[in-house]
Short mmCIF file of C-alpha atoms in Angstrom, two decimals:
data_model
loop_
_atom_site.label_atom_id
_atom_site.label_comp_id
_atom_site.label_asym_id
_atom_site.label_seq_id
_atom_site.Cartn_x
_atom_site.Cartn_y
_atom_site.Cartn_z
CA MET A 1 116.19 80.75 88.79
CA LYS A 2 113.80 79.84 86.00
CA ARG A 3 111.07 81.99 87.57
CA VAL A 4 113.43 84.98 87.60
CA GLN A 5 114.35 84.38 83.97
CA ASN A 6 110.65 84.16 83.02
CA ARG A 7 109.98 87.43 84.84
CA GLN A 8 112.84 89.18 83.07
CA GLN A 9 111.77 87.80 79.69
CA ALA A 10 108.18 88.93 80.26
CA GLY A 11 109.37 92.39 81.33
CA ARG A 12 111.37 92.82 78.16
CA ALA A 13 108.45 91.61 76.03
CA ILE A 14 106.07 94.08 77.72
CA ARG A 15 108.42 97.04 77.26
CA ARG A 16 108.96 96.21 73.58
CA ASP A 17 105.41 95.17 72.70
CA PRO A 18 104.38 97.18 69.60
CA VAL A 19 100.69 97.03 70.53
CA MET A 20 101.35 98.53 73.98
CA LEU A 21 103.62 101.21 72.55
CA THR A 22 100.99 102.12 69.96
CA ALA A 23 98.27 102.34 72.63
CA VAL A 24 100.46 104.59 74.79
CA ALA A 25 101.21 106.84 71.81
CA TRP A 26 97.50 106.97 70.90
CA THR A 27 96.58 107.98 74.45
CA ALA A 28 99.35 110.57 74.61
CA LEU A 29 98.08 112.10 71.37
CA GLY A 30 94.57 112.31 72.80
CA VAL A 31 95.79 113.98 76.00
CA VAL A 32 97.84 116.51 74.02
CA MET A 33 94.80 117.38 71.90
CA LEU A 34 92.61 117.77 75.01
CA PHE A 35 95.01 120.36 76.42
CA ALA A 36 95.54 122.02 73.03
CA LEU A 37 91.76 122.53 72.73
CA SER A 38 91.33 124.05 76.21
CA GLY A 39 88.21 126.21 76.32
CA GLN A 40 86.73 124.63 73.17
CA HIS A 41 84.47 122.27 75.08
CA ASN A 42 82.63 120.77 72.11
CA SER A 43 85.94 119.89 70.46
CA GLN A 44 87.33 118.46 73.69
CA VAL A 45 84.32 116.18 74.14
CA ARG A 46 84.64 115.00 70.54
CA VAL A 47 88.32 114.15 71.07
CA PHE A 48 87.44 112.40 74.33
CA TRP A 49 84.89 110.10 72.70
CA LEU A 50 86.63 109.61 69.34
CA PHE A 51 89.75 108.28 71.04
CA GLN A 52 87.86 105.82 73.28
CA PRO A 53 86.78 103.00 70.86
CA ALA A 54 90.34 102.09 69.83
CA LEU A 55 91.31 101.44 73.47
CA ASP A 56 88.05 99.54 74.02
CA LEU A 57 88.92 97.33 71.04
CA LEU A 58 92.35 96.61 72.54
CA LEU A 59 90.68 95.63 75.81
CA ALA A 60 88.23 93.30 74.05
CA TYR A 61 90.84 91.70 71.79
CA SER A 62 93.39 91.12 74.57
CA ALA A 63 90.76 89.71 76.95
CA TRP A 64 89.60 87.35 74.21
CA ARG A 65 93.17 86.21 73.54
CA VAL A 66 93.73 85.53 77.25
CA SER A 67 90.46 83.55 77.45
CA ARG A 68 91.81 81.21 74.77
CA ILE A 69 94.94 80.53 76.83
CA ALA A 70 93.27 80.13 80.23
CA THR A 71 91.28 77.14 81.47
CA GLY A 72 88.42 76.44 83.88
CA ALA A 73 87.06 79.24 86.03
CA VAL A 74 89.84 81.60 84.88
CA ARG A 75 88.73 81.20 81.26
CA ARG A 76 85.14 81.98 82.28
CA PHE A 77 86.29 85.19 83.98
CA TRP A 78 88.17 86.37 80.89
CA ARG A 79 85.28 85.48 78.60
CA LEU A 80 82.96 87.63 80.70
CA LEU A 81 85.52 90.44 80.64
CA THR A 82 85.58 90.11 76.83
CA ILE A 83 81.80 90.55 76.75
CA THR A 84 82.13 93.64 78.97
CA ALA A 85 84.80 95.10 76.67
CA MET A 86 82.63 94.49 73.60
CA LEU A 87 79.74 96.33 75.28
CA PHE A 88 82.07 99.24 76.08
CA THR A 89 83.29 99.28 72.47
CA PHE A 90 79.80 99.40 71.06
CA GLY A 91 78.52 102.03 73.50
CA ASP A 92 81.55 104.30 73.12
CA SER A 93 81.44 103.97 69.32
CA VAL A 94 77.79 105.06 69.26
CA GLN A 95 78.61 107.96 71.56
CA ALA A 96 81.55 108.98 69.36
CA ALA A 97 79.22 109.09 66.35
CA LEU A 98 76.73 111.24 68.28
CA THR A 99 79.38 113.80 69.27
CA LEU A 100 80.12 114.39 65.58
CA THR A 101 76.48 115.20 64.77
CA ARG A 102 75.45 117.19 67.87
CA ASN A 103 76.60 120.49 69.31
CA ASN A 104 76.73 121.71 72.90
CA GLN A 105 77.90 118.31 74.12
CA TRP A 106 80.36 119.28 76.88
CA SER A 107 79.89 116.39 79.32
CA THR A 108 81.80 113.09 79.43
CA ALA A 109 78.58 111.41 80.53
CA GLY A 110 77.31 109.24 77.68
CA GLY A 111 73.89 109.09 76.10
CA THR A 112 71.27 106.41 76.53
CA VAL A 113 73.04 103.73 74.46
CA GLN A 114 76.47 104.34 75.95
CA SER A 115 75.13 104.47 79.51
CA ALA A 116 73.14 101.26 79.01
CA CYS A 117 76.15 99.41 77.56
CA PHE A 118 78.34 100.70 80.37
CA ALA A 119 75.83 99.66 83.06
CA VAL A 120 75.35 96.17 81.62
CA GLY A 121 79.13 95.77 81.27
CA GLU A 122 79.63 96.72 84.90
CA VAL A 123 77.02 94.15 85.97
CA VAL A 124 78.72 91.45 83.91
CA ILE A 125 82.14 92.08 85.45
CA ILE A 126 80.69 92.20 88.98
CA VAL A 127 79.03 88.82 88.35
CA ALA A 128 82.34 87.48 87.01
CA MET A 129 84.10 88.51 90.23
CA LEU A 130 81.34 87.21 92.50
CA ILE A 131 81.22 83.74 90.95
CA HIS A 132 85.00 83.30 90.67
CA PRO A 133 85.84 80.42 93.06
CA HIS A 134 88.17 80.39 96.05
CA PRO A 135 89.29 76.74 96.31
CA GLY A 136 90.58 75.56 99.66
CA ARG A 137 89.19 78.51 101.59
CA SER A 138 87.78 77.67 105.00
CA ARG A 139 84.57 79.19 106.41
CA ARG A 140 86.60 81.46 108.66
CA GLU A 141 88.71 82.69 105.74
CA ALA A 142 85.59 83.24 103.61
CA LEU A 143 83.98 85.26 106.43
CA ALA A 144 87.16 87.34 106.83
CA PHE A 145 87.22 88.00 103.09
CA TRP A 146 83.64 89.29 102.98
CA LEU A 147 84.14 91.38 106.14
CA ASP A 148 87.18 93.02 104.59
CA THR A 149 85.24 93.58 101.38
CA ALA A 150 82.34 95.14 103.30
CA THR A 151 84.75 97.42 105.16
CA VAL A 152 86.21 98.78 101.95
CA MET A 153 82.78 99.16 100.37
CA VAL A 154 81.47 101.14 103.34
CA GLY A 155 84.49 103.45 103.12
CA GLY A 156 83.84 103.97 99.42
CA ALA A 157 80.15 104.66 100.10
CA VAL A 158 81.03 107.33 102.69
CA VAL A 159 83.40 109.09 100.28
CA ALA A 160 80.86 108.88 97.46
CA TRP A 161 78.10 110.35 99.61
CA CYS A 162 80.19 113.17 101.04
CA PHE A 163 81.84 114.30 97.82
CA ALA A 164 79.43 113.31 95.05
CA ILE A 165 75.86 112.61 96.11
CA ALA A 166 75.28 115.09 98.95
CA PRO A 167 76.73 118.12 97.08
CA ASN A 168 74.60 117.32 94.03
CA GLN A 169 71.48 117.23 96.16
CA GLN A 170 72.15 120.87 97.03
CA ASP A 171 73.18 121.93 93.50
CA GLU A 172 70.22 122.58 91.23
CA ASN A 173 72.45 122.54 88.14
CA SER A 174 73.88 119.10 88.89
CA SER A 175 72.46 115.70 88.06
CA LEU A 176 71.81 113.47 91.07
CA VAL A 177 71.45 110.49 88.73
CA GLY A 178 74.89 111.19 87.28
CA ALA A 179 76.37 111.47 90.75
CA LEU A 180 74.78 108.18 91.80
CA LEU A 181 76.17 106.53 88.66
CA GLY A 182 79.62 107.92 89.42
CA ALA A 183 79.43 106.65 92.99
CA ALA A 184 78.40 103.23 91.72
CA VAL A 185 81.43 103.19 89.42
CA MET A 186 83.74 104.05 92.29
CA LEU A 187 82.24 101.38 94.54
CA THR A 188 82.54 98.82 91.78
CA SER A 189 86.18 99.78 91.29
CA GLY A 190 86.76 99.42 95.02
CA PHE A 191 85.19 96.00 95.00
CA ALA A 192 87.40 94.96 92.09
CA ALA A 193 90.50 96.08 93.96
CA VAL A 194 89.48 94.15 97.06
CA LYS A 195 88.74 91.08 95.00
CA ILE A 196 92.12 91.11 93.28
CA PHE A 197 94.18 91.94 96.37
CA LEU A 198 92.50 89.66 98.89
CA SER A 199 91.84 86.64 96.70
CA GLY A 200 94.51 83.96 96.73
CA ASN A 201 93.08 82.71 93.45
CA ALA A 202 92.96 85.96 91.47
CA PRO A 203 92.36 85.25 87.76
CA MET A 204 95.28 87.37 86.63
CA HIS A 205 98.95 88.00 87.31
CA LYS A 206 99.87 90.79 89.70
CA ALA A 207 101.58 92.72 86.91
CA ALA A 208 98.33 92.68 84.92
CA ALA A 209 96.19 93.62 87.92
CA VAL A 210 98.22 96.73 88.85
CA PRO A 211 97.28 98.90 85.81
CA MET A 212 93.64 97.79 86.05
CA ILE A 213 93.49 98.78 89.72
CA ALA A 214 95.27 102.05 88.92
CA SER A 215 92.62 102.65 86.26
CA ALA A 216 89.85 102.19 88.83
CA LEU A 217 91.52 104.55 91.30
CA LEU A 218 92.25 107.19 88.67
CA ASN A 219 88.69 106.91 87.41
CA GLY A 220 87.44 107.57 90.95
CA ILE A 221 89.66 110.65 91.21
CA GLY A 222 88.39 111.89 87.86
CA LEU A 223 84.81 111.72 89.07
CA PHE A 224 85.49 114.28 91.82
CA ALA A 225 88.09 116.39 89.97
CA ALA A 226 85.61 118.71 88.23
CA PRO A 227 85.19 122.07 89.99
CA PRO A 228 81.68 122.38 91.50
CA GLY A 229 79.07 124.50 89.76
CA MET A 230 80.53 124.32 86.24
CA THR A 231 77.81 124.20 83.57
CA ASP A 232 79.67 124.92 80.35
CA GLY A 233 82.50 122.37 80.30
CA TYR A 234 85.45 120.96 82.22
CA PRO A 235 89.11 121.95 82.43
CA ALA A 236 91.44 119.90 80.23
CA TYR A 237 92.91 118.00 83.17
CA VAL A 238 89.44 116.62 84.05
CA TYR A 239 89.02 115.19 80.55
CA ALA A 240 92.54 113.74 80.75
CA LEU A 241 91.90 112.14 84.15
CA ARG A 242 88.77 110.48 82.76
CA PHE A 243 90.45 109.41 79.52
CA VAL A 244 93.74 107.84 80.71
CA PRO A 245 91.99 105.04 82.70
CA SER A 246 90.81 103.60 79.36
CA LEU A 247 94.47 102.95 78.48
CA LEU A 248 95.30 101.45 81.87
CA VAL A 249 92.37 99.05 81.89
CA ALA A 250 93.25 97.91 78.35
CA MET A 251 96.90 97.31 79.33
CA GLY A 252 95.97 94.71 81.97
CA PRO A 253 94.74 91.96 79.58
CA ARG A 254 97.56 92.70 77.14
CA ILE A 255 100.15 92.28 79.91
CA GLN A 256 98.41 89.08 81.03
CA GLU A 257 98.60 87.71 77.48
CA ILE A 258 102.33 88.49 77.21
CA ILE A 259 103.14 86.95 80.61
CA ALA A 260 101.12 83.81 79.85
CA GLY A 261 103.21 83.33 76.73
CA VAL A 262 106.43 82.88 78.74
CA ASP A 263 105.24 81.77 82.19
CA GLN A 264 103.09 78.66 82.70
CA THR A 265 102.19 79.83 86.25
CA ALA A 266 100.67 83.12 85.07
CA PHE A 267 97.23 82.03 86.31
CA GLY A 268 98.47 80.03 89.27
CA ALA A 269 96.96 80.46 92.74
CA ARG A 270 99.12 82.59 94.99
CA ARG A 271 99.65 82.25 98.69
CA ARG A 272 97.18 84.39 100.61
CA LYS A 273 98.51 86.71 103.28
CA PRO A 274 97.24 85.92 106.80
CA TYR A 275 95.96 89.48 107.08
CA SER A 276 95.04 92.41 104.82
CA LEU A 277 95.83 96.11 105.08
CA LEU A 278 92.88 97.24 102.95
CA PRO A 279 90.36 97.55 105.83
CA TYR A 280 92.79 99.83 107.67
CA GLY A 281 93.10 101.90 104.53
CA SER A 282 89.32 102.35 104.65
CA ILE A 283 89.61 103.63 108.21
CA VAL A 284 92.13 106.24 107.08
CA VAL A 285 89.97 107.29 104.11
CA VAL A 286 86.81 107.71 106.19
CA PHE A 287 88.67 109.58 108.91
CA VAL A 288 90.22 112.01 106.42
CA THR A 289 86.78 112.51 104.86
CA LEU A 290 85.36 113.27 108.28
CA MET A 291 88.05 115.84 108.96
CA VAL A 292 87.36 117.55 105.62
CA VAL A 293 83.58 117.80 105.95
CA LEU A 294 83.46 118.44 109.70
CA PRO A 295 82.38 122.09 110.37
CA LYS A 296 84.88 124.20 112.24
CA GLY A 297 84.38 127.24 114.47
CA LYS A 298 81.76 126.54 117.16
CA ASN A 299 82.38 122.83 116.87
CA GLY A 300 85.99 123.06 118.04
CA PRO A 301 85.51 120.60 120.96
CA LEU A 302 83.92 118.13 118.56
CA LEU A 303 86.91 118.44 116.25
CA VAL A 304 89.26 117.77 119.18
CA ALA A 305 87.22 114.74 120.25
CA VAL A 306 87.19 113.31 116.74
CA SER A 307 90.93 113.93 116.40
CA GLY A 308 91.56 112.14 119.71
CA LEU A 309 89.41 109.25 118.56
CA GLY A 310 91.42 109.08 115.34
CA VAL A 311 94.69 108.91 117.31
CA ILE A 312 93.33 106.13 119.52
CA VAL A 313 92.15 104.16 116.48
CA ALA A 314 95.57 104.62 114.86
CA LEU A 315 97.34 103.31 117.99
CA VAL A 316 95.02 100.30 118.23
CA VAL A 317 95.54 99.53 114.56
CA ALA A 318 99.32 99.84 114.95
CA ARG A 319 99.23 97.45 117.92
CA GLN A 320 97.12 94.96 116.00
CA LEU A 321 99.39 95.14 112.96
CA ALA A 322 102.39 94.47 115.21
CA ALA A 323 100.63 91.38 116.56
CA PHE A 324 99.80 90.30 113.00
CA HIS A 325 103.45 90.72 112.06
CA ASP A 326 104.59 88.57 114.99
CA ASN A 327 102.03 85.88 114.15
CA THR A 328 103.12 85.90 110.52
CA ARG A 329 106.76 85.54 111.55
CA LEU A 330 105.88 82.59 113.79
CA ILE A 331 103.84 80.98 111.00
CA ASP A 332 106.76 81.40 108.60
CA GLN A 333 109.12 79.84 111.15
CA LEU A 334 106.71 76.95 111.63
CA ASP A 335 106.44 76.45 107.87
CA THR A 336 110.24 76.42 107.61
CA THR A 337 110.51 73.87 110.44
CA LEU A 338 107.86 71.63 108.89
CA THR A 339 109.59 71.83 105.53
CA GLU A 340 112.91 70.84 107.11
CA LEU A 341 111.21 67.96 108.95
CA ARG A 342 109.62 66.71 105.72
CA GLU A 343 112.97 66.92 103.92
CA HIS A 344 114.65 65.07 106.80
CA GLU A 345 111.91 62.43 106.70
CA GLN A 346 112.45 62.00 102.96
CA ARG A 347 116.20 61.63 103.48
CA LEU A 348 115.68 59.00 106.18
CA ARG A 349 113.20 57.11 104.02
CA HIS A 350 115.63 57.22 101.10
CA GLN A 351 118.43 55.92 103.31
CA ALA A 352 116.18 53.12 104.55
CA LEU A 353 115.09 52.00 101.07
CA TYR A 354 118.04 52.75 98.77
CA ASP A 355 121.69 51.80 98.53
CA GLU A 356 123.96 54.74 99.32
CA LEU A 357 126.70 53.89 96.83
CA THR A 358 124.64 53.14 93.70
CA GLY A 359 121.29 54.80 94.43
CA LEU A 360 119.52 51.51 93.64
CA ALA A 361 116.87 49.92 95.82
CA ASN A 362 118.34 47.93 98.71
CA ARG A 363 117.50 44.34 99.69
CA ALA A 364 114.62 45.28 102.02
CA HIS A 365 112.97 47.55 99.46
CA PHE A 366 113.43 44.97 96.71
CA ARG A 367 111.80 42.22 98.78
CA GLU A 368 108.91 44.56 99.67
CA GLU A 369 108.30 45.52 96.03
CA THR A 370 108.59 41.92 94.81
CA THR A 371 106.10 40.72 97.42
CA SER A 372 103.65 43.48 96.45
CA THR A 373 104.06 42.71 92.72
CA LEU A 374 103.51 38.96 93.20
CA ARG A 375 100.36 39.69 95.18
CA ASP A 376 98.81 42.12 92.70
CA ALA A 377 99.99 40.86 89.29
CA ARG A 378 99.53 37.61 87.39
CA PRO A 379 102.30 35.19 88.51
CA ASP A 380 103.26 34.39 84.92
CA SER A 381 103.95 38.09 84.17
CA VAL A 382 106.73 38.52 86.76
CA ALA A 383 110.39 37.61 86.35
CA LEU A 384 113.44 38.07 88.56
CA LEU A 385 117.05 38.36 87.39
CA LEU A 386 119.98 37.83 89.74
CA VAL A 387 123.26 39.38 88.54
CA ASP A 388 126.58 38.48 90.15
CA LEU A 389 129.82 40.11 89.01
CA ASP A 390 132.68 37.82 88.01
CA GLY A 391 136.16 38.82 89.14
CA PHE A 392 135.07 41.75 91.25
CA LYS A 393 137.30 40.73 94.19
CA ALA A 394 140.35 40.92 91.92
CA VAL A 395 139.52 44.53 90.98
CA ASN A 396 139.15 45.43 94.66
CA ASP A 397 142.40 43.72 95.67
CA THR A 398 144.43 45.05 92.72
CA HIS A 399 143.19 48.59 92.32
CA GLY A 400 141.67 49.38 95.73
CA HIS A 401 138.19 49.86 97.14
CA ALA A 402 137.72 53.25 95.44
CA ALA A 403 138.07 51.58 92.04
CA GLY A 404 135.71 48.84 93.17
CA ASP A 405 133.11 51.39 94.19
CA LEU A 406 133.36 53.13 90.80
CA LEU A 407 132.94 49.75 89.09
CA LEU A 408 129.80 48.99 91.13
CA ALA A 409 128.34 52.43 90.36
CA GLY A 410 129.08 51.95 86.65
CA VAL A 411 127.41 48.51 86.65
CA ALA A 412 124.38 49.99 88.42
CA GLU A 413 124.02 52.60 85.67
CA LYS A 414 124.26 49.92 82.95
CA LEU A 415 121.53 47.91 84.67
CA ARG A 416 119.26 50.98 84.84
CA GLN A 417 119.68 51.56 81.14
CA SER A 418 118.95 47.93 80.31
CA VAL A 419 115.44 47.79 81.81
CA ARG A 420 112.11 49.53 81.27
CA SER A 421 110.79 52.41 83.35
CA GLY A 422 108.40 50.15 85.28
CA ASP A 423 111.08 47.64 86.31
CA LEU A 424 113.08 47.77 89.54
CA VAL A 425 116.86 47.41 89.90
CA ALA A 426 118.39 46.69 93.32
CA ARG A 427 121.74 46.03 94.91
CA LEU A 428 121.36 43.14 97.34
CA GLY A 429 124.85 43.52 98.75
CA GLY A 430 128.49 43.34 97.73
CA ASP A 431 128.66 42.69 93.98
CA GLU A 432 125.21 41.07 93.75
CA PHE A 433 122.33 42.83 91.96
CA ALA A 434 118.70 41.89 91.32
CA LEU A 435 116.14 43.06 88.76
CA LEU A 436 112.36 42.79 89.14
CA LEU A 437 110.66 42.73 85.74
CA ARG A 438 106.94 43.49 85.79
CA ASP A 439 104.47 42.58 83.04
CA CYS A 440 107.18 40.44 81.50
CA THR A 441 107.20 37.25 79.38
CA VAL A 442 109.91 34.59 79.46
CA ARG A 443 111.28 35.91 76.18
CA ASP A 444 111.36 39.49 77.57
CA ALA A 445 113.42 38.30 80.56
CA GLU A 446 115.90 36.50 78.31
CA LEU A 447 116.29 39.54 76.05
CA THR A 448 116.92 41.72 79.12
CA ALA A 449 119.71 39.38 80.27
CA GLN A 450 121.26 39.56 76.81
CA ARG A 451 121.13 43.39 76.83
CA ILE A 452 122.86 43.45 80.22
CA LEU A 453 125.69 41.19 79.07
CA ARG A 454 126.17 43.26 75.91
CA SER A 455 126.38 46.46 77.95
CA MET A 456 129.06 44.89 80.16
CA THR A 457 131.42 44.72 77.18
CA GLU A 458 131.84 48.51 77.34
CA PRO A 459 134.67 49.47 79.77
CA ILE A 460 133.93 51.39 82.97
CA GLN A 461 136.34 54.10 84.07
CA VAL A 462 137.61 53.23 87.56
CA SER A 463 140.50 55.74 87.69
CA GLU A 464 141.96 58.57 85.67
CA ASP A 465 144.12 56.25 83.56
CA MET A 466 142.33 52.92 83.70
CA ALA A 467 139.01 51.38 82.58
CA VAL A 468 137.90 47.78 83.10
CA CYS A 469 135.15 45.63 81.66
CA ALA A 470 132.77 44.14 84.17
CA ASN A 471 131.77 40.53 83.73
CA ALA A 472 128.63 38.99 85.14
CA SER A 473 126.68 35.74 85.48
CA ILE A 474 122.89 36.05 85.39
CA GLY A 475 120.19 33.74 86.68
CA ILE A 476 116.58 34.13 85.54
CA ALA A 477 113.53 32.94 87.49
CA CYS A 478 110.03 33.35 86.03
CA ALA A 479 107.29 33.34 88.66
CA GLU A 480 104.66 30.62 88.92
CA GLU A 481 101.51 30.28 90.99
CA ARG A 482 103.32 28.83 94.03
CA ASP A 483 106.16 31.35 94.16
CA ASP A 484 106.83 33.99 96.76
CA VAL A 485 109.80 36.33 97.07
CA ARG A 486 111.90 33.75 98.91
CA SER A 487 111.35 30.92 96.41
CA LEU A 488 111.83 33.26 93.46
CA LEU A 489 115.17 34.54 94.82
CA HIS A 490 116.20 30.94 95.50
CA ASP A 491 115.41 29.84 91.95
CA ALA A 492 117.24 32.82 90.44
CA ASP A 493 120.23 32.09 92.69
CA VAL A 494 120.33 28.48 91.53
CA ALA A 495 120.14 29.54 87.89
CA MET A 496 122.89 32.12 88.44
CA TYR A 497 125.29 29.54 89.90
CA ALA A 498 124.42 27.16 87.07
CA SER A 499 125.47 29.89 84.58
CA LYS A 500 128.78 30.32 86.46
CA HIS A 501 129.44 26.57 86.22
CA ARG A 502 128.71 26.61 82.52
CA GLY A 503 131.05 29.54 81.90
CA LYS A 504 131.27 33.07 83.26
CA GLY A 505 129.63 35.92 81.38
CA THR A 506 126.51 33.91 80.53
CA TRP A 507 122.91 33.66 81.63
CA MET A 508 120.60 30.72 82.41
CA ARG A 509 116.91 30.42 83.18
CA TYR A 510 115.78 28.29 86.11
CA GLU A 511 114.18 24.96 85.26
CA ALA A 512 112.87 22.20 87.50
CA GLY A 513 115.68 19.91 88.70
CA MET A 514 118.37 22.55 88.07
CA ALA A 515 119.37 22.56 91.74
CA LEU A 516 120.55 18.94 91.50
CA SER A 517 122.57 19.50 88.35
CA ALA A 518 124.06 22.70 89.73
CA GLY A 519 125.20 20.87 92.82
#
């Protein structure tokens, strides 16, 4: 319930966040200006670069704020992301200044400073992802993770080669270096997506990861959106596709900061799925790429063979996913059974060690704890109080067993409130209770007995229209070198009966020779 409330509170905070709303409005203004200036390529490029630094600053500031909240390896990740954002801010700011002083700048590719800052920033974030730990991951799980990562990276490399690098090798007016850089960006984005989706210890909340992954995907689309052979500028939609990702990537850290403010588990490790769908997505991407670039006409049989192969692969994948689903269902059932067994074991242990009526420790548990305490602690720091109710039988006989049970439960609660957190209260049976006082002096034991008797003066409700005051006699035994649990209970019992003989509702501490006088 609390988790749902935290999620709802975080959702409202995100929707109403003035910083997010301002960033969205800023981006919308930039997109509108890009379309309004269609055909004026110099002006479009200036708008593109002038609107970038503000979003970069939001990314840097939010990442820095999150790094101050996080701890350990998660803090290191966000600090490195802050460094990356600062590099982007500096490089884009320099490029924005250059677009104001130079003409014929139609490309969204940056100059030397911007490209260098961008490249170094990409390296920093890749290092941050590579060194982020995966605690509790077995060798088999680590191998599966890197195989899945390699599968996605190979798919990205195929797409990059077919649609970016190879065409630029044949186009004299295109820059192969720029195409290689764009492919590297796409591969890096793919790696980031794999890292976030497959890692059970991702350094961010899912809600923060989604816009950052969307930014990477949209950025990859923007790289291949420009019509081939254009040398004098891009259509407005190309500039927009390459500009909007700056907003999305800046939203991630801001969302993470907002969620961390209301949810203490914002950075918590999440359960990893037993299988991932990303490698199968790579199969689909590569197959579609193959169908697009495959020549038609004379190669009809080859097209049929490749199509048949694609169908076979799809069927095998579907069969494997069905098996994965069955295995996952069996694992979930096993987890549920183990959880029920653990809960049943805890219930049985509680029944074996605690009194059902009062919730106090029972005789066996009390003897076990007293024996352990006498063995580990100094004998002169342990005391035992034996509490016996006076007149309890009369309450049972007059008002019934239900009233007697309510009286016992009320006395148990008074005893709990009269001791310290490290002490142990037990019901030995019937109307007899015992208290084990650890790290206790003689004076502490006597004061505890006095507190108990004072608390007994307050009536206990035993029915809708009746409350009674419990009365008790208390015997105190302070441990000595020779004592064990049996002798200590015996001495407390002797002292308790001596207090009854002296007058009910009193306490006495055991002293040598008391057994003779009590008899």
